[in-house]
Coordinates of C-alpha atoms and ligand atoms in Angstrom, one line a residue:
Chain A
X1 CA 0.5 -48.5 146.6
X2 CA -0.6 -51.6 148.4
X3 CA -1.4 -49.4 151.4
X4 CA -3.2 -46.8 149.4
X5 CA -5.8 -49.2 148.0
X6 CA -7.1 -50.3 151.4
X7 CA -7.5 -46.8 152.7
X8 CA -9.3 -45.8 149.5
X9 CA -11.6 -48.8 149.8
X10 CA -12.4 -48.1 153.5
X11 CA -13.2 -44.5 152.8
X12 CA -15.6 -45.6 150.1
X13 CA -18.8 -44.2 151.6
X14 CA -20.3 -42.0 148.9
X15 CA -23.5 -40.0 149.3
X16 CA -25.7 -37.6 147.3
X17 CA -24.2 -36.0 144.2
X18 CA -20.9 -37.7 144.7
X19 CA -22.6 -41.1 144.2
X20 CA -24.2 -39.8 141.0
X21 CA -20.8 -38.6 139.6
X22 CA -19.2 -41.9 140.7
X23 CA -21.9 -43.9 138.7
X24 CA -21.5 -41.6 135.8
X25 CA -17.8 -42.2 135.6
X26 CA -18.3 -45.9 135.7
X27 CA -20.9 -45.7 132.9
X28 CA -18.6 -43.5 130.8
X29 CA -15.7 -45.9 131.2
X30 CA -17.8 -48.8 130.2
X31 CA -19.2 -46.9 127.2
X32 CA -15.7 -45.9 126.1
X33 CA -14.6 -49.5 126.5
X34 CA -17.6 -50.7 124.4
X35 CA -17.4 -48.2 121.6
X36 CA -13.8 -46.9 121.2
X37 CA -11.9 -50.1 120.3
X38 CA -14.2 -50.8 117.3
X39 CA -13.9 -47.2 116.3
X40 CA -10.1 -47.4 116.1
X41 CA -10.2 -50.9 114.6
X42 CA -8.6 -52.5 117.6
X43 CA -9.0 -56.2 117.1
X44 CA -10.9 -58.4 119.7
X45 CA -7.8 -60.4 120.7
X46 CA -6.2 -57.1 121.9
X47 CA -9.2 -55.4 123.5
X48 CA -12.5 -57.3 123.6
X49 CA -15.4 -54.9 124.3
X50 CA -17.6 -54.9 127.3
X51 CA -20.3 -56.9 125.5
X52 CA -17.7 -59.4 124.2
X53 CA -16.6 -60.0 127.8
X54 CA -20.1 -60.3 129.0
X55 CA -21.1 -62.9 126.4
X56 CA -17.8 -64.7 127.0
X57 CA -18.7 -64.7 130.7
X58 CA -21.9 -66.7 130.0
X59 CA -20.1 -69.0 127.6
X60 CA -17.5 -69.7 130.3
X61 CA -20.3 -70.4 132.8
X62 CA -21.7 -73.0 130.5
X63 CA -18.7 -74.6 128.9
X64 CA -15.6 -73.8 131.0
X65 CA -16.9 -74.7 134.5
X66 CA -16.4 -71.1 135.5
X67 CA -18.4 -71.6 138.8
X68 CA -16.2 -74.5 139.8
X69 CA -13.0 -72.7 138.9
X70 CA -14.1 -69.5 140.8
X71 CA -15.0 -71.5 143.9
X72 CA -11.7 -73.3 143.7
X73 CA -9.8 -70.1 143.7
X74 CA -12.0 -68.5 146.4
X75 CA -11.7 -71.5 148.7
X76 CA -7.9 -71.7 148.3
X77 CA -7.6 -68.0 148.9
X78 CA -9.7 -68.1 152.1
X79 CA -8.1 -71.3 153.5
X80 CA -4.6 -70.0 152.6
X81 CA -5.4 -66.7 154.2
X82 CA -6.7 -68.2 157.4
X83 CA -3.8 -70.7 157.8
X84 CA -1.2 -68.1 156.8
X85 CA -2.5 -65.5 159.2
X86 CA -3.0 -68.0 162.0
X87 CA 0.6 -69.1 161.6
X88 CA 1.9 -65.6 161.2
X89 CA 0.1 -64.4 164.3
X90 CA 1.3 -67.4 166.4
X91 CA 4.9 -66.9 165.4
X92 CA 4.6 -63.2 165.9
X93 CA 3.3 -63.6 169.4
X94 CA 5.9 -66.3 170.3
X95 CA 8.8 -64.2 169.1
X96 CA 7.3 -61.2 170.8
X97 CA 7.3 -63.1 174.1
X98 CA 11.0 -64.1 173.7
X99 CA 13.5 -61.3 173.2
X100 CA 16.3 -63.9 172.7
X101 CA 14.6 -65.8 169.8
X102 CA 13.5 -62.5 168.3
X103 CA 17.1 -61.3 168.2
X104 CA 18.4 -64.6 166.9
X105 CA 15.8 -65.0 164.2
X106 CA 15.3 -61.5 163.1
X107 CA 18.0 -61.5 160.3
X108 CA 16.4 -64.6 158.8
X109 CA 12.9 -63.2 159.0
X110 CA 14.1 -60.0 157.3
X111 CA 15.7 -62.0 154.5
X112 CA 12.6 -64.2 154.0
X113 CA 10.4 -61.1 154.2
X114 CA 12.3 -59.5 151.3
X115 CA 12.4 -62.7 149.2
X116 CA 9.7 -62.7 146.6
X117 CA 7.4 -65.3 147.9
X118 CA 5.6 -66.0 144.6
X119 CA 8.9 -67.1 143.1
X120 CA 8.6 -70.2 145.3
X121 CA 5.6 -71.5 143.3
X122 CA 7.6 -73.5 140.7
X123 CA 9.7 -75.0 143.5
X124 CA 6.6 -76.1 145.4
X125 CA 5.2 -77.7 142.2
X126 CA 8.5 -79.6 141.7
X127 CA 8.2 -80.8 145.3
X128 CA 4.5 -81.6 145.6
X129 CA 3.3 -82.0 142.0
X130 CA 0.4 -80.5 140.1
X131 CA -2.3 -80.4 142.7
X132 CA -3.8 -77.9 145.1
X133 CA -1.0 -78.0 147.7
X134 CA 1.6 -75.8 145.9
X135 CA -0.8 -72.8 145.4
X136 CA -2.0 -73.2 149.0
X137 CA 1.6 -73.1 150.2
X138 CA 2.4 -70.0 148.2
X139 CA -0.7 -68.3 149.7
X140 CA 0.2 -69.3 153.2
X141 CA 3.8 -68.0 152.7
X142 CA 2.8 -64.7 151.2
X143 CA 0.2 -64.0 153.9
X144 CA 2.5 -65.2 156.8
X145 CA 5.1 -62.5 156.8
X146 CA 3.2 -59.2 156.9
X147 CA 1.1 -60.6 159.8
X148 CA 4.1 -61.9 161.6
X149 CA 6.0 -58.6 161.2
X150 CA 3.0 -56.5 162.3
X151 CA 2.2 -58.6 165.4
X152 CA 5.9 -58.7 166.4
X153 CA 6.2 -55.0 166.0
X154 CA 3.1 -54.4 168.1
X155 CA 4.4 -56.7 170.8
X156 CA 7.5 -54.5 171.0
X157 CA 5.6 -51.3 171.3
X158 CA 3.2 -52.2 174.1
X159 CA 3.1 -49.4 176.7
X160 CA 5.6 -50.3 179.4
X161 CA 3.6 -48.5 182.0
X162 CA 0.6 -50.7 181.3
X163 CA 2.7 -53.8 181.8
X164 CA 4.1 -52.3 185.1
X165 CA 0.6 -51.6 186.2
X166 CA -0.3 -55.3 185.6
X167 CA 2.9 -56.3 187.4
X168 CA 2.0 -54.2 190.5
X169 CA -1.4 -56.1 190.4
X170 CA 0.7 -59.3 190.7
X171 CA -0.4 -60.6 187.3
X172 CA 1.6 -63.5 185.8
X173 CA 3.5 -63.3 182.6
X174 CA 0.8 -65.2 180.8
X175 CA -2.0 -63.1 182.3
X176 CA -0.1 -59.9 181.2
X177 CA 0.0 -61.3 177.7
X178 CA -3.7 -62.2 177.7
X179 CA -5.0 -59.1 179.3
X180 CA -2.6 -56.4 178.0
X181 CA -0.3 -57.4 175.2
X182 CA -2.7 -59.5 173.1
X183 CA -5.5 -56.9 173.1
X184 CA -3.0 -54.1 172.5
X185 CA -1.8 -55.8 169.4
X186 CA -5.3 -56.0 167.8
X187 CA -5.0 -52.8 165.6
X188 CA -1.7 -54.0 164.2
X189 CA -2.9 -57.5 163.7
X190 CA -5.9 -56.2 161.7
X191 CA -3.7 -53.9 159.7
X192 CA -1.7 -57.1 158.8
X193 CA -4.8 -59.1 158.0
X194 CA -6.1 -56.4 155.6
X195 CA -2.8 -56.5 153.7
X196 CA -2.9 -60.4 153.9
X197 CA -6.4 -60.5 152.5
X198 CA -5.3 -58.8 149.3
X199 CA -2.0 -60.7 149.1
X200 CA -3.7 -64.1 149.4
X201 CA -5.4 -63.6 146.0
X202 CA -2.0 -62.8 144.5
X203 CA -0.5 -66.0 146.0
X204 CA -3.3 -68.3 144.7
X205 CA -3.2 -66.6 141.3
X206 CA 0.5 -67.2 140.8
X207 CA 0.2 -70.7 142.0
X208 CA -2.5 -71.4 139.5
X209 CA -0.7 -69.5 136.7
X210 CA 2.4 -71.6 137.1
X211 CA 1.0 -75.0 137.4
X212 CA -2.6 -76.0 137.7
X213 CA -5.6 -77.2 135.9
X214 CA -8.3 -75.5 138.0
X215 CA -9.0 -71.9 139.2
X216 CA -9.1 -68.5 137.7
X217 CA -5.4 -68.3 137.4
X218 CA -5.5 -71.5 135.2
X219 CA -8.3 -69.9 133.1
X220 CA -5.9 -67.0 132.5
X221 CA -3.2 -69.2 131.0
X222 CA -5.8 -71.3 129.2
X223 CA -7.4 -68.2 127.7
X224 CA -3.9 -66.9 126.8
X225 CA -3.1 -70.1 124.9
X226 CA -6.3 -69.8 122.9
X227 CA -5.9 -66.0 122.3
X228 CA -9.2 -65.7 124.1
X229 CA -8.6 -62.2 125.6
X230 CA -12.1 -61.9 126.9
X231 CA -11.6 -65.0 129.0
X232 CA -8.4 -63.4 130.5
X233 CA -10.3 -60.1 131.2
X234 CA -13.1 -62.0 132.9
X235 CA -10.7 -64.1 135.1
X236 CA -8.8 -60.9 136.2
X237 CA -12.1 -59.2 137.0
X238 CA -13.3 -62.2 139.1
X239 CA -10.0 -62.4 141.0
X240 CA -10.4 -58.7 141.8
X241 CA -13.9 -59.5 143.1
X242 CA -12.5 -62.2 145.4
X243 CA -9.9 -59.8 146.7
X244 CA -12.4 -57.1 147.4
X245 CA -14.8 -59.5 149.2
X246 CA -12.0 -60.8 151.4
X247 CA -10.8 -57.3 152.2
X248 CA -14.2 -56.1 153.2
X249 CA -14.8 -59.3 155.2
X250 CA -11.7 -58.5 157.2
X251 CA -12.6 -54.8 157.5
X252 CA -16.1 -55.8 158.8
X253 CA -14.7 -58.1 161.5
X254 CA -12.1 -55.4 162.4
X255 CA -14.8 -52.8 162.8
X256 CA -16.7 -55.0 165.3
X257 CA -13.6 -56.1 167.2
X258 CA -12.0 -52.6 167.4
X259 CA -15.3 -50.8 168.1
X260 CA -13.6 -49.1 171.1
X261 CA -11.2 -47.0 168.9
X262 CA -12.1 -43.5 168.1
X263 CA -12.7 -43.2 164.4
X264 CA -12.0 -40.1 162.3
X265 CA -14.9 -40.6 160.0
X266 CA -17.8 -39.7 162.4
Chain B
X1 CA -6.3 -50.2 206.9
X2 CA -3.4 -47.9 206.5
X3 CA 0.3 -48.4 206.5
X4 CA 3.5 -46.5 207.1
X5 CA 6.2 -46.1 204.5
X6 CA 9.9 -45.6 205.2
X7 CA 12.7 -45.0 202.8
X8 CA 16.0 -45.7 204.5
X9 CA 19.2 -44.2 203.0
X10 CA 18.2 -45.2 199.4
X11 CA 20.6 -45.0 196.4
X12 CA 19.6 -46.1 193.0
X13 CA 22.1 -46.4 190.2
X14 CA 21.0 -47.2 186.6
X15 CA 23.4 -48.7 184.0
X16 CA 23.2 -46.6 180.9
X17 CA 23.2 -48.9 177.8
X18 CA 24.3 -46.2 175.4
X19 CA 27.3 -44.6 177.1
X20 CA 28.2 -47.4 179.5
X21 CA 28.4 -44.9 182.3
X22 CA 26.2 -45.3 185.3
X23 CA 23.5 -42.8 186.2
X24 CA 22.8 -42.2 189.9
X25 CA 19.2 -41.3 190.0
X26 CA 18.8 -40.8 193.8
X27 CA 21.4 -40.9 196.6
X28 CA 21.2 -41.2 200.3
X29 CA 17.5 -40.5 200.4
X30 CA 15.5 -41.0 203.6
X31 CA 12.0 -39.9 204.5
X32 CA 8.9 -41.5 205.9
X33 CA 5.2 -41.3 205.6
X34 CA 3.0 -42.0 208.6
X35 CA -0.2 -44.1 208.3
X36 CA -2.9 -42.0 206.8
X37 CA -0.6 -39.1 205.9
X38 CA -0.3 -37.5 202.5
X39 CA 3.2 -36.5 201.7
X40 CA 4.1 -34.5 198.6
X41 CA 7.4 -35.0 196.9
X42 CA 8.7 -32.1 194.8
X43 CA 11.9 -31.6 192.9
X44 CA 13.2 -30.7 189.5
X45 CA 12.5 -33.1 186.7
X46 CA 14.9 -36.0 186.4
X47 CA 15.7 -35.9 190.1
X48 CA 14.4 -39.5 190.6
X49 CA 10.8 -38.9 191.7
X50 CA 9.3 -41.6 189.4
X51 CA 12.2 -43.8 190.4
X52 CA 11.1 -43.6 194.1
X53 CA 7.6 -44.6 193.0
X54 CA 8.9 -47.6 191.2
X55 CA 10.9 -48.8 194.1
X56 CA 8.0 -48.4 196.6
X57 CA 5.7 -50.3 194.3
X58 CA 8.4 -53.1 194.1
X59 CA 9.0 -52.9 190.3
X60 CA 12.7 -52.8 191.1
X61 CA 14.7 -52.5 194.2
X62 CA 17.1 -49.8 195.3
X63 CA 20.9 -50.3 194.8
X64 CA 21.5 -49.5 198.4
X65 CA 19.2 -48.9 201.3
X66 CA 15.7 -50.3 202.1
X67 CA 12.1 -49.4 201.4
X68 CA 9.9 -50.5 204.3
X69 CA 6.1 -50.7 204.3
X70 CA 4.9 -51.2 207.9
X71 CA 8.4 -52.0 208.9
X72 CA 8.7 -54.8 206.3
X73 CA 11.2 -54.5 203.5
X74 CA 9.7 -54.4 200.0
X75 CA 11.1 -57.2 197.9
X76 CA 8.7 -57.5 195.0
X77 CA 5.4 -56.1 193.8
X78 CA 2.7 -56.3 196.3
X79 CA -1.1 -56.2 196.0
X80 CA -1.6 -53.6 198.6
X81 CA 0.1 -50.8 196.8
X82 CA -1.9 -48.8 194.2
X83 CA -0.2 -46.5 191.7
X84 CA -1.4 -43.9 189.3
X85 CA 0.5 -41.9 186.7
X86 CA 0.0 -38.9 184.6
X87 CA -1.4 -41.3 182.0
X88 CA -4.7 -42.8 183.0
X89 CA -3.5 -46.3 181.9
X90 CA -7.1 -47.3 181.2
X91 CA -7.4 -50.2 178.8
X92 CA -9.2 -48.8 175.7
X93 CA -10.9 -52.1 174.9
X94 CA -12.6 -52.3 178.3
X95 CA -15.4 -50.1 179.5
X96 CA -15.0 -48.1 182.7
X97 CA -16.4 -50.7 185.1
X98 CA -14.2 -53.5 183.8
X99 CA -11.2 -51.2 183.8
X100 CA -11.9 -50.6 187.5
X101 CA -12.3 -54.3 188.0
X102 CA -8.9 -54.9 186.4
X103 CA -6.8 -54.9 189.6
X104 CA -9.5 -57.0 191.4
X105 CA -9.2 -59.8 188.9
X106 CA -6.2 -61.2 190.7
X107 CA -8.0 -61.3 194.0
X108 CA -10.2 -64.1 195.2
X109 CA -13.6 -62.5 194.6
X110 CA -16.7 -63.7 192.9
X111 CA -17.8 -62.0 189.7
X112 CA -20.6 -60.3 191.6
X113 CA -18.4 -59.1 194.5
X114 CA -16.0 -57.7 192.0
X115 CA -18.7 -55.9 190.0
X116 CA -20.2 -54.4 193.3
X117 CA -16.8 -53.2 194.5
X118 CA -16.1 -51.6 191.1
X119 CA -19.4 -49.9 190.9
X120 CA -19.2 -48.5 194.4
X121 CA -15.7 -47.0 193.6
X122 CA -17.1 -45.6 190.4
X123 CA -19.9 -44.1 192.4
X124 CA -17.4 -42.6 194.9
X125 CA -15.6 -40.7 192.0
X126 CA -19.1 -39.8 190.7
X127 CA -18.9 -41.6 187.3
X128 CA -21.8 -43.9 187.7
X129 CA -23.5 -42.5 184.6
X130 CA -20.4 -43.5 182.6
X131 CA -19.8 -47.0 184.1
X132 CA -20.5 -48.7 180.8
X133 CA -18.9 -46.2 178.5
X134 CA -15.5 -46.7 176.9
X135 CA -12.5 -44.6 177.9
X136 CA -12.4 -42.7 174.6
X137 CA -15.9 -41.4 175.3
X138 CA -14.7 -39.7 178.5
X139 CA -12.9 -36.4 179.0
X140 CA -9.3 -36.4 180.3
X141 CA -10.5 -35.4 183.8
X142 CA -13.1 -38.1 183.9
X143 CA -10.6 -40.7 182.8
X144 CA -8.2 -39.7 185.6
X145 CA -11.1 -40.1 188.0
X146 CA -11.8 -43.5 186.6
X147 CA -8.1 -44.3 187.1
X148 CA -8.4 -43.2 190.8
X149 CA -11.4 -45.5 191.2
X150 CA -9.3 -48.4 189.7
X151 CA -6.5 -47.5 192.1
X152 CA -8.7 -47.5 195.1
X153 CA -10.8 -50.5 194.2
X154 CA -8.1 -52.9 195.4
X155 CA -8.3 -51.3 198.8
X156 CA -4.6 -50.3 198.9
X157 CA -2.7 -49.6 202.0
X158 CA -0.6 -47.0 200.2
X159 CA -1.4 -45.0 197.1
X160 CA 1.3 -43.6 194.9
X161 CA 0.4 -40.7 192.7
X162 CA 3.0 -39.7 190.0
X163 CA 2.0 -36.2 188.7
X164 CA -1.6 -37.3 188.3
X165 CA -2.8 -33.9 187.1
X166 CA 0.0 -32.6 185.0
X167 CA -1.6 -33.6 181.7
X168 CA -4.8 -31.7 182.4
X169 CA -5.8 -28.2 181.6
X170 CA -5.7 -25.7 184.5
X171 CA -9.5 -25.7 185.3
X172 CA -9.9 -29.5 185.2
X173 CA -6.8 -29.7 187.4
X174 CA -8.3 -27.5 190.1
X175 CA -11.6 -29.5 190.0
X176 CA -9.7 -32.8 190.1
X177 CA -7.4 -31.8 192.9
X178 CA -10.5 -31.1 195.0
X179 CA -12.2 -34.3 194.1
X180 CA -9.0 -36.4 194.7
X181 CA -8.4 -34.7 198.1
X182 CA -11.9 -35.4 199.2
X183 CA -11.8 -39.0 198.1
X184 CA -8.4 -39.7 199.6
X185 CA -9.4 -38.1 202.9
X186 CA -12.5 -40.2 202.9
X187 CA -10.6 -43.5 202.5
X188 CA -7.9 -42.3 205.0
X189 CA -5.3 -44.1 202.9
X190 CA -1.5 -43.4 203.1
X191 CA -0.5 -41.4 200.1
X192 CA 2.6 -40.3 198.3
X193 CA 2.0 -37.5 195.8
X194 CA 4.7 -36.8 193.4
X195 CA 4.4 -33.4 191.7
X196 CA 6.4 -30.6 190.2
X197 CA 3.6 -28.1 191.0
X198 CA 4.6 -26.3 194.2
X199 CA 1.2 -24.9 194.8
X200 CA -0.3 -28.4 194.4
X201 CA 2.2 -29.8 196.9
X202 CA 1.2 -27.2 199.5
X203 CA -2.6 -27.3 199.1
X204 CA -2.9 -31.1 199.0
X205 CA -0.5 -32.5 201.5
X206 CA 0.3 -32.9 205.2
X207 CA 4.0 -32.6 204.6
X208 CA 6.3 -31.7 201.8
X209 CA 9.6 -33.4 200.9
X210 CA 11.9 -31.4 198.7
X211 CA 14.5 -33.1 196.5
X212 CA 17.6 -31.7 195.0
X213 CA 18.5 -32.1 191.3
X214 CA 20.0 -35.3 190.1
X215 CA 21.2 -37.3 192.0
X216 CA 18.1 -36.6 194.0
X217 CA 18.4 -36.3 197.8
X218 CA 16.2 -34.7 200.4
X219 CA 17.1 -31.0 200.9
X220 CA 14.1 -29.9 202.9
X221 CA 11.1 -31.4 204.6
X222 CA 8.4 -29.6 206.5
X223 CA 4.8 -30.1 207.6
X224 CA 2.1 -27.9 206.2
X225 CA 0.3 -26.4 209.1
X226 CA -2.9 -25.4 207.4
X227 CA -6.5 -26.5 207.7
X228 CA -8.6 -28.2 204.9
X229 CA -6.3 -31.0 203.7
X230 CA -9.5 -32.4 202.2
X231 CA -10.3 -29.3 200.3
X232 CA -7.4 -27.7 198.3
X233 CA -9.6 -24.9 197.0
X234 CA -10.4 -23.8 200.6
X235 CA -6.7 -24.2 201.6
X236 CA -5.5 -22.1 198.7
X237 CA -7.4 -19.2 200.1
X238 CA -5.6 -19.5 203.5
X239 CA -3.1 -16.7 204.1
X240 CA -0.3 -19.1 205.1
X241 CA -0.3 -20.9 201.7
X242 CA 1.7 -18.3 200.0
X243 CA 4.5 -18.5 202.6
X244 CA 4.9 -22.2 202.1
X245 CA 4.9 -21.9 198.3
X246 CA 7.6 -19.1 198.7
X247 CA 9.6 -21.4 200.9
X248 CA 9.6 -24.2 198.3
X249 CA 10.4 -21.6 195.7
X250 CA 13.4 -20.5 197.6
X251 CA 14.6 -24.0 198.5
X252 CA 14.6 -25.0 194.9
X253 CA 16.5 -21.8 194.0
X254 CA 14.1 -21.1 191.2
X255 CA 15.0 -17.4 191.2
X256 CA 18.6 -18.1 190.4
X257 CA 17.9 -20.3 187.5
X258 CA 17.8 -19.0 184.0
X259 CA 14.9 -20.3 182.0
Ligands
ADP1 N1 15.2 -47.6 183.8 C1 16.1 -46.7 183.7 N2 17.3 -46.9 183.1 C2 18.2 -45.9 183.1 N3 18.0 -44.7 183.6 C3 16.9 -44.4 184.2 C4 15.8 -45.4 184.3 N4 14.8 -44.8 185.0 C5 15.2 -43.5 185.3 N5 16.4 -43.3 184.8 C6 17.1 -42.0 185.0 O1 17.0 -41.6 186.3 C7 16.8 -40.2 186.4 C8 15.6 -40.0 187.2 O2 14.4 -40.4 186.5 P1 12.9 -40.2 187.0 O3 12.8 -40.9 188.3 O4 12.0 -40.6 186.0 O5 12.9 -38.6 187.2 P2 11.6 -37.7 187.6 O6 10.4 -38.5 187.7 O7 12.0 -37.0 188.9 O8 11.5 -36.7 186.5 C9 16.7 -39.7 185.0 O9 17.9 -39.1 184.7 C10 16.5 -40.9 184.2 O10 17.1 -40.7 182.9
MG2 MG1 8.7 -38.6 186.6

């Protein structure tokens, strides 16, 4: 499921009649959302209509510091993503360079990889208090592992013959890493980054849900407390926007860096 | 500059991790290649042909015996040996010219000298038009020519070719055999061509070394006394070619083997 979404998004390149149908589906869904709940007497605190959400959006902008909360979540997601991926990549490469450490640490990595990272959020709050640090740590932790695992895996599958070629050219261990192993790992690294970009938003959200007084995750719990369902809807929508923006930012960088790969889509 | 190559009574034993038994890949193997000579090595698959190549290039040593280049034992990888495999081993993230520069980067050359060398090798294999293309934009045959340019760019004393044409379609193979032969003759470099294609061995080499099945050892060795070593197409038209191929065929007992 988490892999299906990225491929669906990256293939999103509509043209002609397809685009027309796509827009029509969107309009139909919004229309159903707007008119069906009142028709069936569904109360606003269960399903607020599209226009309810829209007016709530402008109210939030004015009275709930929506802009500030949005930026807080965006910045934490991006910073957590960058730190988590940098650390994951560094550890992945280091373990990839050392067979011994890889073997020694792999059971622990596997265990931590399986552990649900978001469950650490309350723990971090107990340790570090109600500030930005716990949600940043959850984000880093959740981003760290897929990237570490992808990088490590790619280091293990570098073409032996390429390495032998470099050895015949008398290249040092570090030069072989720099000129063969590191560039070979790029496609896997980016696959990890794309997963990480969507996970980062989950990390921040959980951090904010559990303990925080800023961010879109906080607005979700706040809206829930006030039975303001439209506020919850809006916050979920904006979190999705952040995830999509980050995903496409990574995909854009990937397309530039991996320009040398043959692509199926042209 | 060309060198001689001598294999002296070589045995190579590999430990087998799975079974714990040892695998003897080659045993008691001796043959030599004179400076500027092109020797083809043929033998059934698994008889240790690639193992020979790895020992000559210094990736690992023999268990017994010695590999000598110009009379000096090979103890580690050395920068005057070039090798080329069935796979082109081009780096997909580099364009052709920087792929050809790859082996030159460990030599003390200025950026300009390196670029000039690479471009002249690319010119030699007639890929100038594609110097700034990426490997995926080239056909299999062109990529293999680029790999030859990379191999020759370091100005090797000895070139080792491990089944360089076996991944290509029949037509491309013929064209490439011709272009490789011409290029190798032009450089005059010493060359060991590993192949399982008997026809290829006869039309491209000065001499053929025939190996037995595993553990590989030399069972026959004879010079090819035909003209046109630099032009395999012309040589394949020579009446003597068939007899040599027949001799290889017989030595390897291909007729007795069930498919
Ligand atoms: N690194 C290795 N470790 C264990 N066995 C090996 C290794 N390299 C080659 N062998 C074994 O040695 C034999 C000869 O291999 P190779 O030289 O690749 O054969 P060829 O190139 O003639 O097909 C094979 O049986 C192969 O399994
Ligand atoms: Mg082989």
